JSON list of C-alpha atoms in Angstrom, two decimals:
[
{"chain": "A", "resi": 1, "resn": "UNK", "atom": "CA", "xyz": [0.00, 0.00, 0.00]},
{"chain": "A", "resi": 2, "resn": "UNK", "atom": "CA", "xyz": [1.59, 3.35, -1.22]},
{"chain": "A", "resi": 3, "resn": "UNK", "atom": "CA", "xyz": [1.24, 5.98, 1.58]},
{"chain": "A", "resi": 4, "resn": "UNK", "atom": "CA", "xyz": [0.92, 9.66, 0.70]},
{"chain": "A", "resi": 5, "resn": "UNK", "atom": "CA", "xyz": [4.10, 11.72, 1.91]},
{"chain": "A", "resi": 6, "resn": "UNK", "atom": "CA", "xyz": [4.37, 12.53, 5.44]},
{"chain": "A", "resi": 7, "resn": "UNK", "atom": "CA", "xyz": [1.73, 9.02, 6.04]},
{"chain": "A", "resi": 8, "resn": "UNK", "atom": "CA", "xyz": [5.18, 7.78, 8.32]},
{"chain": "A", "resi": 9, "resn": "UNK", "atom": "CA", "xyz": [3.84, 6.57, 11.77]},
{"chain": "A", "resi": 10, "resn": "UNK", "atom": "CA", "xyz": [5.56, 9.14, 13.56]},
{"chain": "A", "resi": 11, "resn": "UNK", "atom": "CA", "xyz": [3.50, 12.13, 15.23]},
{"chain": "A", "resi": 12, "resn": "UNK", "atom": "CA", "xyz": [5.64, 14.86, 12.96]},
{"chain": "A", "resi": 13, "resn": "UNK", "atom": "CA", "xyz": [3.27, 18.12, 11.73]},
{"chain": "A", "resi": 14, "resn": "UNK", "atom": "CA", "xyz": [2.11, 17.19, 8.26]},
{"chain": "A", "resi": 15, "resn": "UNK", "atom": "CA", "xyz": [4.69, 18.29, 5.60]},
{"chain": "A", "resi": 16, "resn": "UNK", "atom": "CA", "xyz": [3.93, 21.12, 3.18]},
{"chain": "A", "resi": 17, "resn": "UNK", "atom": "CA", "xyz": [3.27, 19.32, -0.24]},
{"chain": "A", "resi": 18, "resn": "UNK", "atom": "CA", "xyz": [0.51, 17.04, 1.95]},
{"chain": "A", "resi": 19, "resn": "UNK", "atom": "CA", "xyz": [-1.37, 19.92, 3.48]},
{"chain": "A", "resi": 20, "resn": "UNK", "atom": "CA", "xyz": [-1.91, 21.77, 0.17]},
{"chain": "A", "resi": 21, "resn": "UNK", "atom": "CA", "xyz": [-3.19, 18.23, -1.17]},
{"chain": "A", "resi": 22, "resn": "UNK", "atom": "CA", "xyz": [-5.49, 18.65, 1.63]},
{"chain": "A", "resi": 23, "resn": "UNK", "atom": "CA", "xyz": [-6.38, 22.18, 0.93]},
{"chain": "A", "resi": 24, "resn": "UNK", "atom": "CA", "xyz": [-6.90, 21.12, -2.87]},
{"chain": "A", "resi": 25, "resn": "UNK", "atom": "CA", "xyz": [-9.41, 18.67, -1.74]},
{"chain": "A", "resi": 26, "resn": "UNK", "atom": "CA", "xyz": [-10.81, 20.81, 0.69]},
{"chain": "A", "resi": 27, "resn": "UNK", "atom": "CA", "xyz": [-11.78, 23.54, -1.99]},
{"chain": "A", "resi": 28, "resn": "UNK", "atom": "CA", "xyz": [-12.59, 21.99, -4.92]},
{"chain": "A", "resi": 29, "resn": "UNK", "atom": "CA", "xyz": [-14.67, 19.37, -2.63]},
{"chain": "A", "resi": 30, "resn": "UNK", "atom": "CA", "xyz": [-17.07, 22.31, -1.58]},
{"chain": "A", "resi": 31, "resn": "UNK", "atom": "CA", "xyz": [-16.68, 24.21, -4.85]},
{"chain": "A", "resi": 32, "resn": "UNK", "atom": "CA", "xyz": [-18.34, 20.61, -6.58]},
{"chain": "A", "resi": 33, "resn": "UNK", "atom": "CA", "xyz": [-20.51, 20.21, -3.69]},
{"chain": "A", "resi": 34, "resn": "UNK", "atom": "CA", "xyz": [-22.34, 23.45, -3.86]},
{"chain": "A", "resi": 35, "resn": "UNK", "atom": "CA", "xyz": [-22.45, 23.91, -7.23]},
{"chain": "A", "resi": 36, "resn": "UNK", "atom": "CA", "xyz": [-23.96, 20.22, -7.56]},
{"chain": "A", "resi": 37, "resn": "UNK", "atom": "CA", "xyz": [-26.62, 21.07, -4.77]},
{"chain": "A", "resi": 38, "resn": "UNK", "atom": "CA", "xyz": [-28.07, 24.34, -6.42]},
{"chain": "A", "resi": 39, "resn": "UNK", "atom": "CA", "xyz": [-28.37, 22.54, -10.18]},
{"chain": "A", "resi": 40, "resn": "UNK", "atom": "CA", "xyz": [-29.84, 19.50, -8.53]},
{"chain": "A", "resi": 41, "resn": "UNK", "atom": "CA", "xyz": [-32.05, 21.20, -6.71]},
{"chain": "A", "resi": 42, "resn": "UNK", "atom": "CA", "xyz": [-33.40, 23.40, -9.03]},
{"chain": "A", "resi": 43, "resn": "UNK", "atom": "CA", "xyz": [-33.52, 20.57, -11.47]},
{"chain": "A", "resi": 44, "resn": "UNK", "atom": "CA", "xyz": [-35.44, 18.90, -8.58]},
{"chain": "A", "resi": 45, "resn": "UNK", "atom": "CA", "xyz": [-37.64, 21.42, -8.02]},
{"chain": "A", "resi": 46, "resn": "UNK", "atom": "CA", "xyz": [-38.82, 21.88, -11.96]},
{"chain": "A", "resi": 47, "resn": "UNK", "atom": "CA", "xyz": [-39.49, 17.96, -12.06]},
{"chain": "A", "resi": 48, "resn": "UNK", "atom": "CA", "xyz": [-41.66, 18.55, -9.20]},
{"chain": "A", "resi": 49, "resn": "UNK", "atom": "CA", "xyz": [-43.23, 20.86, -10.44]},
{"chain": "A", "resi": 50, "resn": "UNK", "atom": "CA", "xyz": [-43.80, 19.36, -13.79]},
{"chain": "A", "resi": 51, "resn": "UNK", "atom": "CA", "xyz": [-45.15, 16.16, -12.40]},
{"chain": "A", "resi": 52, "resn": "UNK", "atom": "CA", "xyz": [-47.85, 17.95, -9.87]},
{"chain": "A", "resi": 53, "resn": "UNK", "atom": "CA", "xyz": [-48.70, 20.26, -12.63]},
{"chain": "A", "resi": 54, "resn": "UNK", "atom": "CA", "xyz": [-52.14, 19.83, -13.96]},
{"chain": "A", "resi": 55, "resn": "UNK", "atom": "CA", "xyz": [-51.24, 20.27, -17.93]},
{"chain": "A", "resi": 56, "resn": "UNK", "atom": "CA", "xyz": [-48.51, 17.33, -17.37]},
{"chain": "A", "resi": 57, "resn": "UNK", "atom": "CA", "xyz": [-50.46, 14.10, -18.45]},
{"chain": "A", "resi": 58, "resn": "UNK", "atom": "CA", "xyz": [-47.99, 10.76, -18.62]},
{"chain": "A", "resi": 59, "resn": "UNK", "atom": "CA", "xyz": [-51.11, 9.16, -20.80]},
{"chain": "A", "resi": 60, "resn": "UNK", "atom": "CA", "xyz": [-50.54, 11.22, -24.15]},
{"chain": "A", "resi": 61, "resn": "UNK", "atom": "CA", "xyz": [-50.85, 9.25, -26.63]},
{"chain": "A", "resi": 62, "resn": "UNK", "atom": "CA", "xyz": [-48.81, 11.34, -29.07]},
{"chain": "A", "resi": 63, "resn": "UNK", "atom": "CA", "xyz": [-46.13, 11.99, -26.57]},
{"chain": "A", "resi": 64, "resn": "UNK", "atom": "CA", "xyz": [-45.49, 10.42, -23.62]},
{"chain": "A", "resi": 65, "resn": "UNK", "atom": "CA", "xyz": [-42.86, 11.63, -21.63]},
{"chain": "A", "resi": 66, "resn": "UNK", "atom": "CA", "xyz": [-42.49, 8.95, -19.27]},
{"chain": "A", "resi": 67, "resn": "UNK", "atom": "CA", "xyz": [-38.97, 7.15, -19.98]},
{"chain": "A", "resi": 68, "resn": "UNK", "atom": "CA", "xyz": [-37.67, 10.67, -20.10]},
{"chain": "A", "resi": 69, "resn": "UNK", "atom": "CA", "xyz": [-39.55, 11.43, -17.33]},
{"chain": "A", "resi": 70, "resn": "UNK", "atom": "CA", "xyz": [-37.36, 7.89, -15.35]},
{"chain": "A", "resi": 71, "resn": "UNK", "atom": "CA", "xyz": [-34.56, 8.57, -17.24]},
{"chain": "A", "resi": 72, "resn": "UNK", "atom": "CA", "xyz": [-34.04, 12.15, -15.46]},
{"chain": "A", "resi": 73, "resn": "UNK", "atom": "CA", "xyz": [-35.13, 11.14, -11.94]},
{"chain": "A", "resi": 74, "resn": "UNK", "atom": "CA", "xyz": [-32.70, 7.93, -12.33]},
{"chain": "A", "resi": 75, "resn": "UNK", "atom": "CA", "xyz": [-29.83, 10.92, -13.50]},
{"chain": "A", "resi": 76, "resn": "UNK", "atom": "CA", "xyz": [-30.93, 12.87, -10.46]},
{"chain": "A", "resi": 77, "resn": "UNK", "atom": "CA", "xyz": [-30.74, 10.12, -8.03]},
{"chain": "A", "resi": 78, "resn": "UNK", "atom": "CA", "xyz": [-26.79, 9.47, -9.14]},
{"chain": "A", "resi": 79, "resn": "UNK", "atom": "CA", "xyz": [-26.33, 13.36, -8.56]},
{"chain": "A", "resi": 80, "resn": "UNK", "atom": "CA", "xyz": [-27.55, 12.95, -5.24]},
{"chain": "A", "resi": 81, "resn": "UNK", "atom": "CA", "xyz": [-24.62, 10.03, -4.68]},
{"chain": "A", "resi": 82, "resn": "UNK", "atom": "CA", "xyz": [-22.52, 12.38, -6.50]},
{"chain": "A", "resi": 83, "resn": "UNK", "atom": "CA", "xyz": [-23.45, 15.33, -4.01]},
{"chain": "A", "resi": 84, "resn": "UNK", "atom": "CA", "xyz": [-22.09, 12.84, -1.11]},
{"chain": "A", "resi": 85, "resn": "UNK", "atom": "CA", "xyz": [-18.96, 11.69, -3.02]},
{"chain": "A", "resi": 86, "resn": "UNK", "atom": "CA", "xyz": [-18.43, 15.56, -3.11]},
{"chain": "A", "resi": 87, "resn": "UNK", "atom": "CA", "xyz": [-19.18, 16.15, 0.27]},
{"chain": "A", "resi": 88, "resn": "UNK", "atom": "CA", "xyz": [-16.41, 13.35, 1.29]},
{"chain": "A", "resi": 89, "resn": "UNK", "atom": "CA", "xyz": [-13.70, 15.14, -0.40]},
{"chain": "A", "resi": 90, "resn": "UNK", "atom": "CA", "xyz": [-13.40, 17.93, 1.97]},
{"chain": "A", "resi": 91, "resn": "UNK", "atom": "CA", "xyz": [-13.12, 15.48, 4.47]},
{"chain": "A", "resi": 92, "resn": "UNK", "atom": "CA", "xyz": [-10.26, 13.24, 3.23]},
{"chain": "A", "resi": 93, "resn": "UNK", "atom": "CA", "xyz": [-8.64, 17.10, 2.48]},
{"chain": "A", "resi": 94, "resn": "UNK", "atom": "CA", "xyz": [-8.95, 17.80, 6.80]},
{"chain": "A", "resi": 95, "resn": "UNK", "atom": "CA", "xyz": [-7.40, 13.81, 7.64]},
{"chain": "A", "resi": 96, "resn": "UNK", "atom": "CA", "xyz": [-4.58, 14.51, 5.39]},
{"chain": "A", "resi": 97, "resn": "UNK", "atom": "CA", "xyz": [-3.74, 16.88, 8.42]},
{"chain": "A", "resi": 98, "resn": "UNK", "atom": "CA", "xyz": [-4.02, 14.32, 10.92]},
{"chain": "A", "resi": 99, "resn": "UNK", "atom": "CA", "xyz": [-1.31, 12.07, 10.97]},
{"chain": "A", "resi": 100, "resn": "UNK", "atom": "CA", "xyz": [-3.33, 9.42, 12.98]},
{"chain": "A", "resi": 101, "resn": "UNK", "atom": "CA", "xyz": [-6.14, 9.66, 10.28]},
{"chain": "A", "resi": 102, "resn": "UNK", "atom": "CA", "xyz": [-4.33, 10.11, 7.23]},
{"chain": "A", "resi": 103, "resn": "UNK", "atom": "CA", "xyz": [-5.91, 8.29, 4.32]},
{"chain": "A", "resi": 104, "resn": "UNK", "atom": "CA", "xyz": [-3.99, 5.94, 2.04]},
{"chain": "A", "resi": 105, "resn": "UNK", "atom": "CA", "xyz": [-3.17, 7.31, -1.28]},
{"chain": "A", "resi": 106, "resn": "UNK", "atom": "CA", "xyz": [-5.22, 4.38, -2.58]},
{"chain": "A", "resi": 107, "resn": "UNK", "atom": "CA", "xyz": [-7.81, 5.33, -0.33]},
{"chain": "A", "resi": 108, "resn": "UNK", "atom": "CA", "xyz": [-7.98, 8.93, -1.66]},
{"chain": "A", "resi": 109, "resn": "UNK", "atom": "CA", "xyz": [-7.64, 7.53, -5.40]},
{"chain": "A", "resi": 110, "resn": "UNK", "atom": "CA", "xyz": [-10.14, 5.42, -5.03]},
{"chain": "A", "resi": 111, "resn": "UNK", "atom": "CA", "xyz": [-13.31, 7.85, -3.26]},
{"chain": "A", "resi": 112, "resn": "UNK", "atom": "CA", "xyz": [-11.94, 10.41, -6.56]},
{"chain": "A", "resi": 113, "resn": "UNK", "atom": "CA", "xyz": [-12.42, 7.91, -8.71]},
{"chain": "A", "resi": 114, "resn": "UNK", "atom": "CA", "xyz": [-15.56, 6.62, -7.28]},
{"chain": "A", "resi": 115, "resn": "UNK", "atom": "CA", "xyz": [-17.30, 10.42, -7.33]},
{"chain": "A", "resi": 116, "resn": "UNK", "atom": "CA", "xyz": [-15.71, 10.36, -10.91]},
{"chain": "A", "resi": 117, "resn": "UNK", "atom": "CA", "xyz": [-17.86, 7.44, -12.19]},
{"chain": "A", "resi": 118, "resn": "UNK", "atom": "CA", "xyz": [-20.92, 8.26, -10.71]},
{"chain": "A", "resi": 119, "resn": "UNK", "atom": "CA", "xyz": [-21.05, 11.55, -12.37]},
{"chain": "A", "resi": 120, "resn": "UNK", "atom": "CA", "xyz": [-20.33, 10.06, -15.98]},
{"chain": "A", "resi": 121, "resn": "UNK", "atom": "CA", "xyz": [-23.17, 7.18, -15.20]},
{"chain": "A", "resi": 122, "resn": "UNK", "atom": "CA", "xyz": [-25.50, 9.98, -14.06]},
{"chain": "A", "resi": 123, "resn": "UNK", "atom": "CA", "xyz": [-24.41, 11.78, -17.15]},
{"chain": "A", "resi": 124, "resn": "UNK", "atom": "CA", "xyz": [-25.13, 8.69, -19.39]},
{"chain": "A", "resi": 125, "resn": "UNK", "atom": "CA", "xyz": [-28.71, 8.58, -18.25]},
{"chain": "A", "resi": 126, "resn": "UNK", "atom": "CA", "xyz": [-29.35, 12.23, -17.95]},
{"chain": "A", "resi": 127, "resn": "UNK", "atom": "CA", "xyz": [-28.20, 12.90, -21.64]},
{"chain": "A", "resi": 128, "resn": "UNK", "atom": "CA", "xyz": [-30.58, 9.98, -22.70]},
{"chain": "A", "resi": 129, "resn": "UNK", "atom": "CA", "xyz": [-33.67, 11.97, -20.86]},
{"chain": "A", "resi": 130, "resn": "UNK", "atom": "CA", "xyz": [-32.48, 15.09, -22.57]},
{"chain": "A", "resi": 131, "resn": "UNK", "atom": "CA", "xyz": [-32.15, 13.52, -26.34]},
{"chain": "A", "resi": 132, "resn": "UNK", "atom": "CA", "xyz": [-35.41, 11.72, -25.49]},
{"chain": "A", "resi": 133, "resn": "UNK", "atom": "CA", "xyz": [-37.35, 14.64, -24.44]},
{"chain": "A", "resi": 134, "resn": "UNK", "atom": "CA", "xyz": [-35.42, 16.90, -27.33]},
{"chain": "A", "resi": 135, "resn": "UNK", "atom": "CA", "xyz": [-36.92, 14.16, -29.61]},
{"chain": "A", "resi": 136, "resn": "UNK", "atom": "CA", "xyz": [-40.03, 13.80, -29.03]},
{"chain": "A", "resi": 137, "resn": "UNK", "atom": "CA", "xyz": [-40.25, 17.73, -29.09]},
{"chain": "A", "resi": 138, "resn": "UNK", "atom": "CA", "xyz": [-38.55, 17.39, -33.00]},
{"chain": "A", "resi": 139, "resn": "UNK", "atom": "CA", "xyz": [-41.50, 14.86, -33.76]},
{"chain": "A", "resi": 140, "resn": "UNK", "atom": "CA", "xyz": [-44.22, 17.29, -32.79]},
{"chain": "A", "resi": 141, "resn": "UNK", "atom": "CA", "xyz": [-43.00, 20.11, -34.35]},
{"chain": "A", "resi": 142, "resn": "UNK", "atom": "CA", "xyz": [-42.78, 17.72, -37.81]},
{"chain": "A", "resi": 143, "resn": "UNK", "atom": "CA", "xyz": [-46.02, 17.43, -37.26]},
{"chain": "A", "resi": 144, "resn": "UNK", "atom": "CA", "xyz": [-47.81, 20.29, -36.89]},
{"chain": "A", "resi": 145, "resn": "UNK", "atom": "CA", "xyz": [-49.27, 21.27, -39.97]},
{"chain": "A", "resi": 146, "resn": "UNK", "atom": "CA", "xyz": [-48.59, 24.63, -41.35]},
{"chain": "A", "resi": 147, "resn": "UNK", "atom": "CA", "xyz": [-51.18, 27.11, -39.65]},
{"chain": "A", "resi": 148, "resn": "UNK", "atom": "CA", "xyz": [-51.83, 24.83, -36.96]},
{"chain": "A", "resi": 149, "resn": "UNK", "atom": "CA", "xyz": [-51.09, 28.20, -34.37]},
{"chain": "A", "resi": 150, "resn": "UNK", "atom": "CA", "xyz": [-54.26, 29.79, -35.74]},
{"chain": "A", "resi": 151, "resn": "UNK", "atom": "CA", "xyz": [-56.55, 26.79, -35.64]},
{"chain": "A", "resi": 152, "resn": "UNK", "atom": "CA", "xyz": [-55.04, 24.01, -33.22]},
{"chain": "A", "resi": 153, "resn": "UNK", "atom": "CA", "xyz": [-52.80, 25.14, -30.26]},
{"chain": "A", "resi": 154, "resn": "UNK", "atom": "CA", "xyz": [-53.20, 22.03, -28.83]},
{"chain": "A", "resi": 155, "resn": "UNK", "atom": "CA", "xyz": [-50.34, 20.98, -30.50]},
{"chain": "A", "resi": 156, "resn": "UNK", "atom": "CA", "xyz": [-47.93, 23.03, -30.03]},
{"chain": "A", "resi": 157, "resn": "UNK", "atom": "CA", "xyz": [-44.60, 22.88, -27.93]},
{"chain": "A", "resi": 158, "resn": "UNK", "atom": "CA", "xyz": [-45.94, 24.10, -24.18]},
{"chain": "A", "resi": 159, "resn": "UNK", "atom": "CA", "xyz": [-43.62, 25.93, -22.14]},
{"chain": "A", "resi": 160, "resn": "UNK", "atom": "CA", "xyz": [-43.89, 23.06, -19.52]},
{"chain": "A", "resi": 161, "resn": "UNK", "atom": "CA", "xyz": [-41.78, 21.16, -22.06]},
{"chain": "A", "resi": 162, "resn": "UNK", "atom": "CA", "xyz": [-38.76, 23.43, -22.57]},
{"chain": "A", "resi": 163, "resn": "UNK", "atom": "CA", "xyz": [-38.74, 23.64, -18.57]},
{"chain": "A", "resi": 164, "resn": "UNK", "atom": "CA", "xyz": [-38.41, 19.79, -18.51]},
{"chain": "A", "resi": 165, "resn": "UNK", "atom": "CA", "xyz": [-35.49, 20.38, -20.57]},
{"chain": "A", "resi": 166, "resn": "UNK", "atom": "CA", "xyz": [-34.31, 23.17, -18.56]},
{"chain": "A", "resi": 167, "resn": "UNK", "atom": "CA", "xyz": [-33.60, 20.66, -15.83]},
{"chain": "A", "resi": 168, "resn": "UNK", "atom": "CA", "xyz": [-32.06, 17.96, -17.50]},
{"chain": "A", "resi": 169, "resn": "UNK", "atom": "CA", "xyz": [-29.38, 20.91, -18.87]},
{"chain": "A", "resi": 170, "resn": "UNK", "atom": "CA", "xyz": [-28.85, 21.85, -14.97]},
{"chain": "A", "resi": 171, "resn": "UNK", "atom": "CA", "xyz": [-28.67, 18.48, -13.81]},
{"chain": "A", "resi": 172, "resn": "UNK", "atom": "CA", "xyz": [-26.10, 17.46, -16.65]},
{"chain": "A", "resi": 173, "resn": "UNK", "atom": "CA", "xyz": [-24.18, 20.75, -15.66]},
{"chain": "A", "resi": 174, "resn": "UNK", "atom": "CA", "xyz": [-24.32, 19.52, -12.16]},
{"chain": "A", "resi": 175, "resn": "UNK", "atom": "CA", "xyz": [-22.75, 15.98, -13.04]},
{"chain": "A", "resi": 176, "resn": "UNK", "atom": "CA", "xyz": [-19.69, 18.09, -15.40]},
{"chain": "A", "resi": 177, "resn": "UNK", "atom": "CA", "xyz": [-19.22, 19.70, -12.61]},
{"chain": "A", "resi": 178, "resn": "UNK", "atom": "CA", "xyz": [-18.80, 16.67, -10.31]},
{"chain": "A", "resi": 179, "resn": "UNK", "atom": "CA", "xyz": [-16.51, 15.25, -13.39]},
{"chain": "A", "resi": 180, "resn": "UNK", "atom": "CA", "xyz": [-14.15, 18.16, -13.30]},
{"chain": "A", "resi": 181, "resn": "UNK", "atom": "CA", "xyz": [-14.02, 18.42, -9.67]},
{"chain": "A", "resi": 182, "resn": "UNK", "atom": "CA", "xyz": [-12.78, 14.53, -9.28]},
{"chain": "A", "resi": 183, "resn": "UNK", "atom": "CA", "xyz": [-10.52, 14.61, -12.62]},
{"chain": "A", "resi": 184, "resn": "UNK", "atom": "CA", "xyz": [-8.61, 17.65, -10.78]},
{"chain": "A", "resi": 185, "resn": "UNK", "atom": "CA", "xyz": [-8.07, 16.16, -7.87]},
{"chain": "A", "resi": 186, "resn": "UNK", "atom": "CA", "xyz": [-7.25, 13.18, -8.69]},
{"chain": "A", "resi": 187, "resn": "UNK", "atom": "CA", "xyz": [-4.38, 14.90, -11.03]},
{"chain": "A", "resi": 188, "resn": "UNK", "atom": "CA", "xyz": [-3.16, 16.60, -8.23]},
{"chain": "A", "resi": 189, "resn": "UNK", "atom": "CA", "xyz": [-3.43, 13.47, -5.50]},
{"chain": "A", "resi": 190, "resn": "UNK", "atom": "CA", "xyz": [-0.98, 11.77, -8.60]},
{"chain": "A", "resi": 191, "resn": "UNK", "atom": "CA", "xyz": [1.53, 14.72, -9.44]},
{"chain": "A", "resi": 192, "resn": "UNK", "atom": "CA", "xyz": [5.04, 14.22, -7.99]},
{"chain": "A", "resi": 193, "resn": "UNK", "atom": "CA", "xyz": [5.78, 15.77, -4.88]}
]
């Protein structure tokens, strides 16, 4: 097991290069965790919204929104796991200071790379929900006839739709972020010291 420098077993203050490693994950750990909590909940918030409205209906028959609908709630549910992986970070950052609770280098590779891959899976998903819901928006406006505004607004693209959208953009911000955080720490947990 490869210890981080200054991970000796004796009770010495924590050497220079190790405490701004622990800084690093310190900041960028809140940085991603904040950022991640506004987007998701915002993006939270508008699928709430959407599915207690009363012009939402999952029984369309032209258009039904509904794997979109999982997809994005399945997207937000790994940005929640990704909020906690981003939460941890700060964490590992303040036992890098404690020689009796310093981490492993593994250790601290391994919750980076952990955060990492949740993100891109929640990414995956969410980007399915968006192309699905950016889709289905194509195929109605294919099919509205020309004039349709004047005699059928029934068909036409409803605000509530572009706000579905709206969150799937935050929530897929939310996971880049989450993605970026991890990637830069986990270049700085493996630069030479």
């Amino acid at each position: 097991m490869e210890r981080l420098p200054g991970n000796a077993p004796s009770h010495r203050s924590t050497t220079q290069p190790l405490h701004r490693l622990g800084q690093e994950l310190q900041r960028f750990g809140w940085i991603g965790f904040w950022t991640q909590v506004v987007l998701g909940f915002v993006s939270l918030l508008i699928i709430i919204i959407v599915i207690f409205s009363r012009s939402f209906n999952l029984n369309r028959s032209q258009n039904s929104p509904t794997l979109g609908l999982v997809l994005a709630i399945t997207g937000l549910v790994f940005l929640g796991v990704s909020i906690y992986c981003c939460y941890r970070y700060p964490q590992l950052g303040r036992r890098l200071d404690r020689p009796e609770k310093r981490p492993t280098k593994e250790h601290v590779i391994r919750s980076l790379n952990i955060g990492l891959w949740v993100n891109v899976a929640g990414m995956v998903f969410t980007v399915a929900a968006a192309e699905w819901n950016v889709g289905m928006l194509l195929l109605k406006v294919l099919s509205i006839p020309q004039g349709a505004a004047v005699y059928a607004t029934n068909v036409l693209i409803e605000p509530l739709e572009i706000f579905i959208i709206q969150a799937k953009v935050n929530t897929i911000a939310a996971q880049l972020t989450g993605i970026i955080v991890a990637l830069w720490l986990l270049r700085c947990v493996r630069r030479p010291i």
